[in-house]
Amino acid sequence: MLNWLPSRRAGYFLGFTICAALMSYAFYLQYALDLEPCPLCMFQRVAVVAMGVVFLIATLHGPQRMGVWIYGAVQLVVGGAGVGLAL
C-alpha cells in the first residue's frame, strides 16, 4: 500500500544526516566566517547533536514495532527540550 515510503532505517539515517549537516553548517559559520555563537545557539547545538545521536542509534538498531514508539518518544522529548530552550 505505501511502498513509496523509505524504510524506517533509511528515515532514521536521513534524520541523522540532516543533523550532521546542520552541525557542519554551524561549525562553518563559527570557524570559517568567525561568527561567535550566542548561548542560545550553544544550547540548540546540544539539542541537535542529541537528536542526531538518537537517530544514529536507531539507524544501527533497526527497531521494530515497540522500539519505533520508544525512539519516537525519545526524539519528542529531546526535540521538545530544544524547542523549549528556543522559546
mmCIF file of C-alpha atoms in Angstrom, residues 3-87:
data_model
loop_
_atom_site.group_PDB
_atom_site.id
_atom_site.type_symbol
_atom_site.label_atom_id
_atom_site.label_comp_id
_atom_site.label_asym_id
_atom_site.label_seq_id
_atom_site.Cartn_x
_atom_site.Cartn_y
_atom_site.Cartn_z
ATOM 1 C CA ASN A 3 5.551 1.090 -0.995
ATOM 2 C CA TRP A 4 6.835 4.528 -1.975
ATOM 3 C CA LEU A 5 7.861 5.282 1.605
ATOM 4 C CA PRO A 6 11.505 4.658 2.509
ATOM 5 C CA SER A 7 12.326 2.074 5.151
ATOM 6 C CA ARG A 8 12.446 3.163 8.779
ATOM 7 C CA ARG A 9 16.191 2.643 8.818
ATOM 8 C CA ALA A 10 16.583 4.952 5.805
ATOM 9 C CA GLY A 11 14.382 7.552 7.516
ATOM 10 C CA TYR A 12 16.468 7.412 10.666
ATOM 11 C CA PHE A 13 19.634 7.750 8.604
ATOM 12 C CA LEU A 14 18.133 10.744 6.801
ATOM 13 C CA GLY A 15 17.410 12.370 10.176
ATOM 14 C CA PHE A 16 20.998 11.718 11.277
ATOM 15 C CA THR A 17 22.310 13.171 8.002
ATOM 16 C CA ILE A 18 20.233 16.329 8.430
ATOM 17 C CA CYS A 19 21.502 16.782 11.998
ATOM 18 C CA ALA A 20 25.085 16.274 10.804
ATOM 19 C CA ALA A 21 24.553 18.830 8.013
ATOM 20 C CA LEU A 22 23.134 21.362 10.487
ATOM 21 C CA MET A 23 26.138 20.933 12.769
ATOM 22 C CA SER A 24 28.552 21.160 9.827
ATOM 23 C CA TYR A 25 26.980 24.453 8.800
ATOM 24 C CA ALA A 26 27.120 25.742 12.384
ATOM 25 C CA PHE A 27 30.829 24.897 12.608
ATOM 26 C CA TYR A 28 31.415 26.501 9.207
ATOM 27 C CA LEU A 29 29.817 29.710 10.416
ATOM 28 C CA GLN A 30 31.827 29.634 13.626
ATOM 29 C CA TYR A 31 35.271 28.720 12.342
ATOM 30 C CA ALA A 32 35.347 29.799 8.677
ATOM 31 C CA LEU A 33 33.358 33.018 8.990
ATOM 32 C CA ASP A 34 34.477 33.803 12.564
ATOM 33 C CA LEU A 35 30.946 34.201 13.911
ATOM 34 C CA GLU A 36 30.796 33.654 17.659
ATOM 35 C CA PRO A 37 27.727 31.613 18.691
ATOM 36 C CA CYS A 38 25.442 33.012 21.356
ATOM 37 C CA PRO A 39 24.498 30.942 24.427
ATOM 38 C CA LEU A 40 21.147 30.023 22.835
ATOM 39 C CA CYS A 41 22.998 28.707 19.777
ATOM 40 C CA MET A 42 25.165 26.544 22.000
ATOM 41 C CA PHE A 43 22.093 25.016 23.671
ATOM 42 C CA GLN A 44 20.497 24.434 20.270
ATOM 43 C CA ARG A 45 23.649 22.657 19.139
ATOM 44 C CA VAL A 46 23.392 20.330 22.124
ATOM 45 C CA ALA A 47 19.775 19.526 21.203
ATOM 46 C CA VAL A 48 20.660 18.903 17.541
ATOM 47 C CA VAL A 49 23.591 16.657 18.483
ATOM 48 C CA ALA A 50 21.389 14.735 20.932
ATOM 49 C CA MET A 51 18.769 14.195 18.231
ATOM 50 C CA GLY A 52 21.474 13.112 15.805
ATOM 51 C CA VAL A 53 22.809 10.582 18.305
ATOM 52 C CA VAL A 54 19.330 9.128 18.851
ATOM 53 C CA PHE A 55 18.811 8.927 15.069
ATOM 54 C CA LEU A 56 22.176 7.175 14.660
ATOM 55 C CA ILE A 57 21.410 4.664 17.407
ATOM 56 C CA ALA A 58 18.005 3.982 15.860
ATOM 57 C CA THR A 59 19.650 3.517 12.452
ATOM 58 C CA LEU A 60 22.100 0.980 13.819
ATOM 59 C CA HIS A 61 19.476 -0.760 15.940
ATOM 60 C CA GLY A 62 16.748 -1.016 13.320
ATOM 61 C CA PRO A 63 13.851 -1.209 15.803
ATOM 62 C CA GLN A 64 10.558 -2.941 15.202
ATOM 63 C CA ARG A 65 7.088 -2.014 16.489
ATOM 64 C CA MET A 66 7.653 -1.101 20.139
ATOM 65 C CA GLY A 67 11.161 0.233 19.543
ATOM 66 C CA VAL A 68 9.837 2.671 16.947
ATOM 67 C CA TRP A 69 7.479 4.125 19.543
ATOM 68 C CA ILE A 70 10.262 4.347 22.131
ATOM 69 C CA TYR A 71 12.670 6.087 19.753
ATOM 70 C CA GLY A 72 9.845 8.408 18.696
ATOM 71 C CA ALA A 73 9.141 9.315 22.323
ATOM 72 C CA VAL A 74 12.832 9.952 23.000
ATOM 73 C CA GLN A 75 13.052 12.155 19.901
ATOM 74 C CA LEU A 76 9.950 14.023 21.027
ATOM 75 C CA VAL A 77 11.482 14.710 24.443
ATOM 76 C CA VAL A 78 14.859 15.770 23.022
ATOM 77 C CA GLY A 79 13.313 17.893 20.273
ATOM 78 C CA GLY A 80 10.816 19.362 22.725
ATOM 79 C CA ALA A 81 13.674 20.330 25.029
ATOM 80 C CA GLY A 82 15.337 22.103 22.104
ATOM 81 C CA VAL A 83 12.118 23.929 21.256
ATOM 82 C CA GLY A 84 11.619 24.791 24.939
ATOM 83 C CA LEU A 85 15.091 26.287 25.100
ATOM 84 C CA ALA A 86 14.411 28.326 21.998
ATOM 85 C CA LEU A 87 11.209 29.740 23.450
#
